[in-house]
Amino acid sequence: MDKLAEREREKELDKLAAIKKQYLGSKKPKKRVIKPSEKFRFSFDWENTEDTSRHMNSLYKNPHEAQLLFDRGFRAGMDRRDQKKLAAKNKEMREEIRKKEGVKEKPEEAAVQRLKEAAANTYDTFDMRVDKHWSEKKLEEMTERDWRFFREDFNISHEGSKIPRPMRSWSESKLSSELLKGVERGGYKKPSPLQLAAILLGLQQRDVIGIAETGLGKTAAFVWPMLSYISRLPPSEENEAEGPYTVVMAPTRELAQQIEDETMKFAHYLGIKVVPIVGDQSIEEQRFRIRQGCEVVIATPGRLLDCLERRYAVLNQCNYVVLDEADRMIDTGFEHHVVGVLDAMPSSNLKPENEDEELDEKGIYRTTYMFSATMPPAVERLARKYLRNPAVVTIGTAGKATDLISQHVIIMKESEKFPRLQKLLDDLGDKTAIVFVNTKKNADAISKNLDKAGYKVTTLQGGRSQEQREISLDGFRAKRFNVLVATDVAGRGIDIPDVANIINYDMANSIEMYTHHIGRTERAGKTGLATTFLTLHDTDVFFDLKQMLVQSGSPVPPELAKHEASKLKPGTIPDRPPRRNDTVFAH
């Protein structure tokens, strides 16, 4: 009976459910549609079901450190210093345990262990002497890591194959004892970054392209290898009719004179004769000095080519040539003269074009040194034609002003320049300053006005004779004058120490020349100050000047920063708004 009653009750419930469904309807559960992007999305998290560590053996939770190469090796991808400290700690623990247990190390075992440690220390992979600075290490202890830090410290970068590591001090320079004696007496305490990188290249007879900011000892960097090269050759008396052994070319007479003075400091230690060949001097006297015999000729390209064409000089045995300020020589129109001089040199001793071919250490090859602050296309073309597999050494950033120069730019009207110049010179007191202008006429006018105002001023410009220019430079160096008004003649290469301020009365026509102007105040690592008078006529250099000021961290005047010319490089076509925004007026 109970079962029948239960069945009846179930039937009744089913009927009620059917009636409810008929009148109320039923809500079917909808199946959630998963997008393909969500369905196949990669999950970076582990699910709990994927955790297998619950079943791990308890021994695996505390793994024993692998003793690579008997505790002398190192695991990749981990800090080697930490591994070295851990290995030293484990070694000390083992020694303490052995002492407590009374175990003594046999002499044979100790000797073997010392040999293993010495072998590991000589192997670069295991060398972990990172606690010492590279300056505290011997040359044989230096690792690739140390050399990398060394180059970063001196801002040295290089391109080319088979480049030797730079020297770190004069003792590693491989210069002769006579030259080192001259270096010591000349007061060269430490090599400059360029000298560190370039001297050993020159001693190996490598062709070198040096790109460096001003005041880094470029002259000495090529003079010392050049004199070392000459000292290996026979005396010039035996073959003086064949011409000099080396030629140095410079763009200006002043720079050539400066190179001659620097070379003579060291040449007399080796008995080497130096002859300058520059314009505005008697070519007959220069011919006489060349005919007497010399090992080194320092010349401007125009006068040297003139001597070659007149048969006053020959270069039959010249296999060492230096092009100082190569970009300046090209800019001033000396490319034809430089090419003419290089073509007059013998081509029988050129290096092989295949850089993998070994050079004869005792052989004599043409060696070309080229120094330039920038690498314009004309200089690159010259380098490709005459240099073989050159080593390119760059100190700092090419064409960039050094961070040691504090640059101040003042925007003003032309009529405001001279009063502001007088104020700057009054603030300097007895300190020296160079005032750069763009024209000879302006240089003479400003110099005359400053002289009337009572300043001790002299002028250096291309219209003056060589003797007058030398008198001006010597007087400025000797502090008989404290103001030098100059054109671009003094803009590059000329070394005048302790110049307190560079004043660009006229802004240079290019940013490269501006860089060389302000470089006169920062020599041999000293700080300097450069002040530039800017007018609205100098808009062609606004963009490059603004970029240089920003890169060096110098203040940018608001007028310069907001000017339209400083926002676009000259020759750049500004972006035009879409044509759909144009308004068309119907007539």
Coordinates of C-alpha atoms in Angstrom, one line a residue:
M1 CA 0.0 0.0 0.0
D2 CA 2.8 2.4 0.9
K3 CA 4.5 1.8 -2.5
L4 CA 1.2 2.5 -4.4
A5 CA 0.7 5.7 -2.4
E6 CA 4.2 6.8 -3.2
R7 CA 3.8 6.1 -6.9
E8 CA 0.6 8.1 -6.9
R9 CA 2.3 11.0 -5.2
E10 CA 5.1 11.0 -7.8
K11 CA 2.6 10.9 -10.6
E12 CA 0.8 13.9 -9.0
L13 CA 4.1 15.8 -8.7
D14 CA 5.0 15.1 -12.3
K15 CA 1.5 16.4 -13.4
L16 CA 2.0 19.6 -11.3
A17 CA 5.5 20.1 -12.8
A18 CA 4.1 19.6 -16.3
I19 CA 1.3 22.2 -15.6
K20 CA 3.9 24.6 -14.2
K21 CA 6.2 24.2 -17.2
Q22 CA 3.2 24.7 -19.6
Y23 CA 2.1 27.9 -18.0
L24 CA 5.4 29.4 -16.7
G25 CA 7.8 27.9 -19.2
S26 CA 11.2 26.6 -18.5
K27 CA 14.6 28.4 -18.4
K28 CA 17.2 26.3 -20.2
P29 CA 20.8 26.9 -19.1
K30 CA 22.8 28.5 -21.9
K31 CA 26.1 27.1 -22.9
R32 CA 28.9 29.8 -22.5
V33 CA 30.6 30.5 -25.8
I34 CA 34.4 30.8 -25.3
K35 CA 36.2 33.1 -27.8
P36 CA 39.1 31.4 -29.6
S37 CA 41.5 34.1 -28.3
E38 CA 40.6 33.2 -24.7
K39 CA 40.4 29.5 -25.4
F40 CA 43.9 29.2 -26.7
R41 CA 45.5 32.0 -24.6
F42 CA 48.8 30.9 -23.0
S43 CA 48.7 30.8 -19.3
F44 CA 51.9 31.7 -17.4
D45 CA 50.6 30.4 -14.1
W46 CA 50.8 26.9 -12.9
E47 CA 47.6 25.2 -11.9
N48 CA 47.4 23.4 -8.6
T49 CA 47.0 20.0 -10.3
E50 CA 50.3 20.6 -12.0
D51 CA 52.2 20.9 -8.7
T52 CA 54.4 17.8 -8.5
S53 CA 56.5 19.0 -5.5
R54 CA 54.1 17.4 -3.1
H55 CA 55.4 14.0 -4.0
M56 CA 59.1 15.1 -4.1
N57 CA 61.6 13.3 -2.1
S58 CA 62.7 15.3 0.9
L59 CA 66.3 14.9 -0.2
Y60 CA 65.6 17.0 -3.3
K61 CA 64.4 20.0 -1.3
N62 CA 68.0 20.7 -0.1
P63 CA 70.2 19.9 -3.1
H64 CA 73.9 19.7 -2.6
E65 CA 75.9 22.3 -4.6
A66 CA 77.8 20.8 -7.5
Q67 CA 81.6 21.0 -7.0
L68 CA 82.5 22.0 -10.6
L69 CA 86.1 21.2 -11.4
F70 CA 86.7 20.3 -7.7
D71 CA 85.4 23.6 -6.5
R72 CA 87.5 25.6 -8.9
G73 CA 84.9 26.0 -11.7
F74 CA 82.0 28.4 -12.0
R75 CA 78.4 28.1 -13.1
A76 CA 77.3 30.2 -16.0
G77 CA 74.5 32.7 -15.5
M78 CA 75.4 33.5 -11.9
D79 CA 77.5 36.2 -10.3
R80 CA 81.1 34.8 -10.2
R81 CA 82.0 36.9 -7.2
D82 CA 79.3 35.2 -5.1
Q83 CA 80.4 31.8 -6.4
K84 CA 84.0 32.6 -5.5
K85 CA 83.1 33.8 -2.0
L86 CA 81.0 30.6 -1.5
A87 CA 83.9 28.4 -2.7
A88 CA 86.3 30.2 -0.3
K89 CA 83.9 29.7 2.6
N90 CA 83.5 26.0 1.8
K91 CA 87.3 25.6 1.6
E92 CA 87.7 27.3 5.0
M93 CA 85.0 25.0 6.5
R94 CA 86.8 21.9 5.2
E95 CA 90.1 23.1 6.6
E96 CA 88.5 23.7 10.0
I97 CA 86.9 20.2 10.0
R98 CA 90.2 18.6 9.1
K99 CA 92.0 20.5 11.8
K100 CA 89.5 19.3 14.4
E101 CA 89.8 15.8 13.2
G102 CA 93.5 16.0 13.3
V103 CA 94.0 15.3 9.6
K104 CA 97.2 16.8 8.3
E105 CA 97.7 17.6 4.6
K106 CA 100.6 15.9 3.0
P107 CA 103.3 18.0 1.3
E108 CA 102.6 16.3 -2.0
E109 CA 98.9 17.1 -1.9
A110 CA 99.6 20.7 -1.0
A111 CA 102.0 21.1 -3.9
V112 CA 99.5 19.6 -6.3
Q113 CA 96.8 21.9 -5.0
R114 CA 99.0 25.0 -5.5
L115 CA 99.7 23.9 -9.0
K116 CA 96.0 23.5 -9.8
E117 CA 95.2 27.0 -8.4
A118 CA 98.0 28.6 -10.4
A119 CA 96.8 26.9 -13.5
A120 CA 93.3 28.0 -12.9
N121 CA 94.4 31.6 -12.3
T122 CA 96.3 31.8 -15.6
Y123 CA 93.2 30.5 -17.5
D124 CA 91.0 33.5 -18.4
T125 CA 87.7 31.6 -18.0
F126 CA 88.5 30.9 -14.3
D127 CA 90.1 34.2 -13.6
M128 CA 88.0 36.0 -11.0
R129 CA 90.4 38.6 -9.7
V130 CA 87.6 41.2 -9.7
D131 CA 88.4 42.6 -6.3
K132 CA 91.4 44.4 -7.8
H133 CA 91.1 47.5 -10.0
W134 CA 92.8 47.2 -13.4
S135 CA 95.4 49.8 -12.4
E136 CA 96.6 47.6 -9.5
K137 CA 97.2 44.6 -11.8
K138 CA 100.3 43.6 -13.8
L139 CA 99.9 43.4 -17.5
E140 CA 99.8 39.6 -17.6
E141 CA 97.0 39.6 -15.0
M142 CA 94.7 41.8 -17.1
T143 CA 91.6 40.0 -18.4
E144 CA 89.1 40.9 -21.1
R145 CA 86.9 42.3 -18.5
D146 CA 89.7 44.6 -17.2
W147 CA 90.5 45.8 -20.7
R148 CA 86.8 46.6 -21.3
F149 CA 86.7 48.7 -18.2
F150 CA 90.0 50.3 -19.1
R151 CA 88.6 51.5 -22.5
E152 CA 85.4 52.7 -20.9
D153 CA 87.3 54.7 -18.3
F154 CA 89.2 56.5 -21.0
N155 CA 86.3 56.6 -23.5
I156 CA 88.3 54.7 -26.1
S157 CA 86.6 52.9 -29.0
H158 CA 88.1 51.3 -32.0
E159 CA 87.2 49.6 -35.3
G160 CA 89.3 47.3 -37.4
S161 CA 90.9 43.9 -37.1
K162 CA 94.0 42.7 -35.2
I163 CA 94.1 45.8 -33.1
P164 CA 96.6 45.5 -30.2
R165 CA 95.5 46.3 -26.7
P166 CA 96.4 49.8 -25.6
M167 CA 99.2 50.6 -23.3
R168 CA 98.5 51.7 -19.7
S169 CA 101.7 53.6 -18.9
W170 CA 105.0 54.8 -20.5
S171 CA 106.7 51.6 -19.3
E172 CA 104.4 49.6 -21.6
S173 CA 104.9 51.9 -24.6
K174 CA 107.8 50.0 -26.2
L175 CA 109.4 53.3 -27.0
S176 CA 113.2 53.5 -27.1
S177 CA 115.1 54.6 -24.0
E178 CA 116.2 57.9 -25.7
L179 CA 112.6 58.8 -26.5
L180 CA 111.4 57.9 -23.0
K181 CA 114.1 60.2 -21.6
G182 CA 112.7 63.0 -23.7
V183 CA 109.1 62.2 -22.6
E184 CA 110.2 62.4 -19.0
R185 CA 112.1 65.7 -19.5
G186 CA 109.2 67.1 -21.4
G187 CA 106.9 66.8 -18.4
Y188 CA 104.6 64.1 -19.8
K189 CA 103.6 62.4 -16.6
K190 CA 100.7 60.3 -17.9
P191 CA 99.7 59.4 -21.5
S192 CA 96.5 60.9 -22.8
P193 CA 93.7 58.6 -24.0
L194 CA 94.6 59.1 -27.6
Q195 CA 98.3 58.3 -26.9
L196 CA 97.3 55.2 -24.9
A197 CA 95.4 53.8 -28.0
A198 CA 97.5 55.1 -30.9
I199 CA 101.2 54.8 -30.1
L200 CA 101.4 51.0 -30.2
L201 CA 99.4 51.0 -33.5
G202 CA 102.0 53.3 -35.0
L203 CA 104.9 51.2 -33.7
Q204 CA 103.3 48.2 -35.6
Q205 CA 103.2 50.2 -38.9
R206 CA 99.4 50.1 -38.9
D207 CA 97.5 52.7 -40.8
V208 CA 95.6 54.8 -38.3
I209 CA 92.6 57.1 -38.4
G210 CA 92.4 59.1 -35.2
I211 CA 89.1 60.8 -34.4
A212 CA 89.3 62.9 -31.2
E213 CA 88.3 66.1 -29.6
T214 CA 90.8 68.9 -29.2
G215 CA 93.6 69.0 -26.6
L216 CA 94.3 65.3 -26.3
G217 CA 98.0 65.2 -27.3
K218 CA 97.5 64.3 -31.0
T219 CA 100.9 65.7 -32.0
A220 CA 102.8 63.5 -29.6
A221 CA 100.7 60.5 -30.5
F222 CA 102.1 60.5 -34.0
V223 CA 105.5 62.1 -33.4
W224 CA 106.8 59.3 -31.1
P225 CA 106.0 56.4 -33.4
M226 CA 107.3 58.4 -36.3
L227 CA 110.7 59.0 -34.6
S228 CA 110.9 55.4 -33.6
Y229 CA 110.4 54.4 -37.2
I230 CA 113.1 56.7 -38.4
S231 CA 115.6 55.5 -35.8
R232 CA 115.5 52.0 -37.4
L233 CA 116.6 53.4 -40.8
P234 CA 120.1 54.3 -42.1
P235 CA 121.3 57.8 -41.5
S236 CA 120.1 60.3 -44.1
E237 CA 123.7 61.3 -45.1
E238 CA 124.0 58.0 -47.0
N239 CA 120.9 58.7 -49.2
E240 CA 120.0 62.3 -48.6
A241 CA 119.4 62.8 -52.3
E242 CA 116.3 60.5 -52.1
G243 CA 114.4 62.9 -49.9
P244 CA 113.0 62.6 -46.3
Y245 CA 111.8 59.5 -44.6
T246 CA 108.6 61.0 -43.3
V247 CA 106.2 63.9 -44.2
V248 CA 103.7 65.6 -41.9
M249 CA 101.1 67.8 -43.5
A250 CA 99.0 70.4 -41.7
P251 CA 96.4 72.9 -43.0
T252 CA 98.0 76.1 -41.6
R253 CA 101.4 77.6 -41.1
E254 CA 100.8 78.1 -37.4
L255 CA 99.9 74.4 -36.9
A256 CA 102.9 73.3 -38.9
Q257 CA 105.2 75.5 -36.8
Q258 CA 103.7 74.0 -33.6
I259 CA 104.2 70.5 -34.9
E260 CA 107.8 71.4 -35.7
D261 CA 108.4 72.7 -32.2
E262 CA 106.9 69.5 -30.7
T263 CA 109.0 67.3 -32.9
M264 CA 112.2 69.1 -32.2
K265 CA 111.8 68.5 -28.5
F266 CA 112.4 64.8 -29.1
A267 CA 114.3 64.6 -32.4
H268 CA 117.5 66.0 -31.0
Y269 CA 117.8 63.0 -28.7
L270 CA 118.0 60.8 -31.8
G271 CA 120.0 63.1 -34.0
I272 CA 117.1 63.6 -36.4
K273 CA 116.9 66.7 -38.6
V274 CA 113.5 68.4 -39.2
V275 CA 112.8 70.9 -41.9
P276 CA 109.5 73.0 -42.2
I277 CA 108.1 73.8 -45.6
V278 CA 105.4 76.4 -45.3
G279 CA 104.1 79.4 -47.3
D280 CA 105.1 83.0 -46.9
Q281 CA 108.8 82.0 -46.5
S282 CA 111.6 81.9 -49.0
I283 CA 111.2 78.8 -51.1
E284 CA 114.8 79.1 -52.1
E285 CA 115.9 78.8 -48.5
Q286 CA 113.7 75.8 -48.0
R287 CA 115.2 74.2 -51.1
F288 CA 118.6 74.7 -49.7
R289 CA 117.7 73.1 -46.4
I290 CA 116.1 70.1 -48.1
R291 CA 119.1 69.6 -50.3
Q292 CA 121.3 69.5 -47.2
G293 CA 119.4 66.4 -46.1
C294 CA 116.7 65.8 -43.5
E295 CA 114.6 62.9 -42.1
V296 CA 111.4 64.8 -41.4
V297 CA 109.5 67.4 -43.5
I298 CA 106.6 69.3 -41.8
A299 CA 104.7 71.2 -44.5
T300 CA 101.5 72.8 -45.7
P301 CA 100.2 70.9 -48.7
G302 CA 100.3 73.8 -51.1
R303 CA 103.9 74.7 -50.6
L304 CA 105.1 71.1 -50.5
L305 CA 103.4 70.3 -53.8
D306 CA 105.0 73.5 -55.3
C307 CA 108.4 72.2 -54.2
L308 CA 107.7 68.8 -55.7
E309 CA 106.6 70.3 -59.0
R310 CA 109.7 72.5 -59.2
R311 CA 111.9 69.5 -58.5
Y312 CA 113.2 71.2 -55.3
A313 CA 112.3 68.1 -53.3
V314 CA 111.6 64.4 -53.9
L315 CA 109.9 61.7 -51.8
N316 CA 111.6 58.6 -53.2
Q317 CA 112.0 57.0 -49.8
C318 CA 109.1 58.5 -47.9
N319 CA 107.0 55.7 -46.5
Y320 CA 105.6 57.4 -43.4
V321 CA 103.0 60.2 -43.8
V322 CA 100.8 62.1 -41.3
L323 CA 97.8 64.1 -42.2
D324 CA 96.9 66.3 -39.3
E325 CA 93.5 68.0 -39.3
A326 CA 92.6 66.2 -42.5
D327 CA 89.0 67.5 -42.5
R328 CA 90.3 71.1 -42.2
M329 CA 92.7 70.6 -45.2
I330 CA 89.8 69.4 -47.3
D331 CA 87.5 72.3 -46.2
T332 CA 90.1 74.8 -47.1
G333 CA 90.6 73.5 -50.6
F334 CA 93.8 71.5 -50.1
E335 CA 92.4 68.1 -51.3
H336 CA 94.1 68.4 -54.7
H337 CA 97.4 69.3 -53.1
V338 CA 97.2 66.4 -50.6
V339 CA 96.4 63.9 -53.3
G340 CA 99.3 65.3 -55.4
V341 CA 101.8 64.8 -52.5
L342 CA 100.5 61.3 -51.8
D343 CA 100.8 60.3 -55.4
A344 CA 104.4 61.5 -55.5
M345 CA 105.3 58.9 -52.8
P346 CA 106.6 55.4 -53.8
S347 CA 103.8 52.8 -54.1
S348 CA 106.1 49.7 -54.0
N349 CA 105.8 49.4 -50.3
L350 CA 102.1 49.4 -49.9
K351 CA 100.6 46.9 -47.4
P352 CA 98.7 43.9 -48.9
E353 CA 95.0 44.5 -49.3
N354 CA 94.2 41.2 -47.7
E355 CA 94.1 42.0 -44.0
D356 CA 94.7 38.3 -43.0
E357 CA 98.1 38.3 -44.7
E358 CA 101.0 38.5 -42.3
L359 CA 103.3 41.5 -42.5
D360 CA 107.1 41.1 -42.4
E361 CA 108.2 42.5 -39.1
K362 CA 111.5 43.7 -40.5
G363 CA 109.9 45.0 -43.7
I364 CA 109.1 48.6 -44.4
Y365 CA 105.6 49.5 -45.5
R366 CA 103.9 52.8 -46.2
T367 CA 102.3 53.9 -42.9
T368 CA 99.6 56.6 -43.0
Y369 CA 98.4 58.5 -39.9
M370 CA 95.2 60.5 -40.4
F371 CA 93.8 62.7 -37.6
S372 CA 90.5 64.4 -38.0
A373 CA 87.8 65.7 -35.7
T374 CA 85.0 64.7 -38.2
M375 CA 84.8 62.3 -41.1
P376 CA 83.1 64.1 -44.0
P377 CA 82.7 62.2 -47.3
A378 CA 85.8 63.7 -48.8
V379 CA 88.0 62.5 -45.9
E380 CA 86.4 59.1 -46.1
R381 CA 87.1 59.0 -49.9
L382 CA 90.8 59.9 -49.2
A383 CA 91.1 57.2 -46.5
R384 CA 89.6 54.5 -48.7
K385 CA 92.1 55.3 -51.5
Y386 CA 95.3 55.6 -49.5
L387 CA 94.9 53.7 -46.3
R388 CA 95.1 49.9 -46.1
N389 CA 92.9 48.2 -43.4
P390 CA 93.2 51.2 -41.1
A391 CA 92.6 51.0 -37.4
V392 CA 90.0 53.7 -36.5
V393 CA 90.5 55.0 -33.0
T394 CA 87.8 57.3 -31.6
I395 CA 88.2 59.2 -28.3
G396 CA 84.8 60.4 -27.0
T397 CA 82.2 61.2 -29.6
A398 CA 83.3 62.4 -33.0
G399 CA 82.4 66.1 -33.6
K400 CA 81.1 66.5 -30.0
A401 CA 82.4 69.2 -27.7
T402 CA 84.0 67.9 -24.6
D403 CA 82.1 68.0 -21.3
L404 CA 84.9 70.0 -19.7
I405 CA 83.8 73.1 -21.5
S406 CA 81.1 75.3 -20.0
Q407 CA 79.2 76.9 -23.0
H408 CA 77.2 80.1 -22.7
V409 CA 75.1 81.4 -25.6
I410 CA 73.7 85.0 -25.6
I411 CA 71.3 86.1 -28.3
M412 CA 71.6 89.9 -29.0
K413 CA 71.6 92.5 -31.7
E414 CA 74.7 93.3 -33.7
S415 CA 75.0 96.7 -32.1
E416 CA 75.1 95.1 -28.6
K417 CA 78.1 92.9 -29.3
F418 CA 81.0 95.3 -28.6
P419 CA 79.8 96.6 -25.3
R420 CA 79.1 93.0 -24.1
L421 CA 82.6 92.0 -25.3
Q422 CA 84.2 94.8 -23.2
K423 CA 82.2 93.7 -20.1
L424 CA 83.4 90.1 -20.5
L425 CA 87.1 91.2 -20.9
D426 CA 86.8 93.5 -17.8
D427 CA 85.5 90.5 -15.8
L428 CA 88.5 88.4 -16.9
G429 CA 91.1 90.8 -15.4
D430 CA 94.6 89.6 -16.3
K431 CA 93.4 86.3 -17.7
T432 CA 93.7 85.6 -21.4
A433 CA 90.9 85.3 -24.0
I434 CA 90.6 84.6 -27.7
V435 CA 87.9 86.5 -29.6
F436 CA 86.9 84.7 -32.9
V437 CA 85.5 86.6 -35.8
N438 CA 84.6 85.5 -39.4
T439 CA 86.4 88.1 -41.5
K440 CA 89.9 89.7 -41.6
K441 CA 88.3 93.1 -41.8
N442 CA 86.3 92.6 -38.7
A443 CA 89.3 91.2 -36.9
D444 CA 91.3 94.4 -37.6
A445 CA 88.4 96.7 -36.7
I446 CA 87.7 95.0 -33.3
S447 CA 91.4 94.8 -32.5
K448 CA 91.8 98.5 -33.2
N449 CA 88.8 99.5 -31.1
L450 CA 90.0 97.3 -28.2
D451 CA 93.5 98.8 -28.4
K452 CA 91.9 102.3 -28.2
A453 CA 90.0 101.2 -25.1
G454 CA 93.2 100.2 -23.4
Y455 CA 93.3 96.4 -23.7
K456 CA 96.5 94.5 -24.5
V457 CA 95.4 93.1 -27.8
T458 CA 96.9 91.4 -30.8
T459 CA 95.5 90.0 -34.1
L460 CA 95.9 86.7 -35.9
Q461 CA 94.5 86.5 -39.4
G462 CA 95.4 85.1 -42.7
G463 CA 96.2 88.4 -44.3
R464 CA 99.3 88.9 -42.2
S465 CA 102.7 87.7 -43.0
Q466 CA 104.1 84.6 -41.3
E467 CA 106.5 86.7 -39.3
Q468 CA 103.7 88.9 -38.0
R469 CA 101.6 85.9 -37.1
E470 CA 104.4 84.3 -35.2
I471 CA 105.1 87.5 -33.3
S472 CA 101.4 87.7 -32.3
L473 CA 101.3 84.1 -31.2
D474 CA 104.5 84.3 -29.2
G475 CA 103.4 87.5 -27.5
F476 CA 100.0 86.0 -26.6
R477 CA 101.7 82.8 -25.2
A478 CA 104.2 85.0 -23.2
K479 CA 101.2 87.0 -21.7
R480 CA 102.4 90.3 -23.3
F481 CA 98.9 90.4 -24.7
N482 CA 95.9 89.0 -22.9
V483 CA 93.4 89.3 -25.8
L484 CA 93.9 87.6 -29.2
V485 CA 91.4 88.6 -32.0
A486 CA 91.5 85.8 -34.6
T487 CA 89.9 84.3 -37.6
D488 CA 89.6 80.6 -38.3
V489 CA 93.4 80.5 -38.7
A490 CA 93.6 80.0 -34.9
G491 CA 90.5 77.8 -34.8
R492 CA 92.1 74.4 -35.0
G493 CA 95.2 72.6 -33.8
I494 CA 97.1 75.6 -32.4
D495 CA 97.9 74.8 -28.7
I496 CA 97.8 77.9 -26.5
P497 CA 97.7 76.9 -22.8
D498 CA 95.6 78.5 -20.1
V499 CA 93.1 80.4 -22.2
A500 CA 90.4 81.4 -19.7
N501 CA 87.6 82.3 -22.1
I502 CA 86.8 81.8 -25.8
I503 CA 84.5 84.5 -27.1
N504 CA 82.8 83.8 -30.4
Y505 CA 82.1 87.4 -31.4
D506 CA 80.8 86.0 -34.7
M507 CA 79.2 82.6 -34.7
A508 CA 81.1 80.2 -36.8
N509 CA 79.6 79.2 -40.2
S510 CA 79.4 75.5 -39.2
I511 CA 79.0 73.6 -36.0
E512 CA 82.3 71.7 -36.7
M513 CA 84.2 75.0 -36.7
Y514 CA 82.3 76.1 -33.6
T515 CA 83.5 72.9 -31.9
H516 CA 87.1 73.7 -32.7
H517 CA 86.8 77.3 -31.6
I518 CA 85.6 76.5 -28.1
G519 CA 88.2 73.7 -28.0
R520 CA 91.0 76.3 -27.6
T521 CA 90.0 76.8 -24.0
E522 CA 90.1 73.2 -22.9
R523 CA 93.6 71.8 -23.4
A524 CA 95.1 68.6 -21.9
G525 CA 92.1 67.8 -19.7
K526 CA 91.6 71.3 -18.2
T527 CA 88.1 72.9 -17.8
G528 CA 87.3 75.9 -20.0
L529 CA 84.6 78.6 -20.7
A530 CA 83.2 79.5 -24.0
T531 CA 80.8 82.5 -24.7
T532 CA 79.0 82.9 -28.0
F533 CA 77.3 86.0 -29.3
L534 CA 74.3 84.9 -31.5
T535 CA 72.2 87.0 -33.8
L536 CA 69.2 86.3 -36.0
H537 CA 71.6 86.1 -39.0
D538 CA 73.0 82.8 -37.6
T539 CA 69.8 80.7 -38.1
D540 CA 71.6 78.2 -40.3
V541 CA 73.4 76.8 -37.2
F542 CA 70.6 77.2 -34.7
F543 CA 69.5 73.5 -34.9
D544 CA 73.0 72.0 -34.6
L545 CA 73.9 74.5 -31.8
K546 CA 70.8 73.6 -29.8
Q547 CA 71.5 69.9 -30.2
M548 CA 75.1 70.4 -29.0
L549 CA 74.1 72.4 -26.0
V550 CA 71.5 69.8 -25.0
Q551 CA 74.0 66.9 -25.3
S552 CA 76.6 68.7 -23.2
G553 CA 74.2 69.7 -20.5
S554 CA 74.7 73.4 -21.2
P555 CA 71.9 75.9 -20.8
V556 CA 69.8 76.7 -23.9
P557 CA 68.5 80.3 -24.1
P558 CA 64.7 80.4 -24.4
E559 CA 64.9 82.5 -27.6
L560 CA 67.0 79.7 -29.2
A561 CA 64.9 76.9 -27.9
K562 CA 61.7 78.4 -29.2
H563 CA 63.0 79.7 -32.5
E564 CA 61.6 77.8 -35.6
A565 CA 65.1 77.4 -37.1
S566 CA 66.2 75.4 -34.0
K567 CA 63.4 72.8 -34.4
L568 CA 64.3 71.6 -37.9
K569 CA 67.6 70.7 -39.5
P570 CA 68.5 73.1 -42.4
G571 CA 67.1 71.7 -45.7
T572 CA 64.5 69.6 -43.9
I573 CA 61.0 70.0 -45.4
P574 CA 58.4 70.3 -42.6
D575 CA 55.5 67.9 -42.4
R576 CA 52.6 69.3 -44.4
P577 CA 49.1 68.9 -42.9
P578 CA 46.8 66.5 -44.8
R579 CA 45.1 68.0 -47.8
R580 CA 41.7 67.1 -46.4
N581 CA 42.2 69.9 -43.9
D582 CA 42.6 72.5 -46.7
T583 CA 39.9 75.0 -47.1
V584 CA 38.8 75.4 -50.7
F585 CA 37.0 78.7 -51.6
A586 CA 34.6 78.6 -54.5
H587 CA 34.3 81.6 -56.7

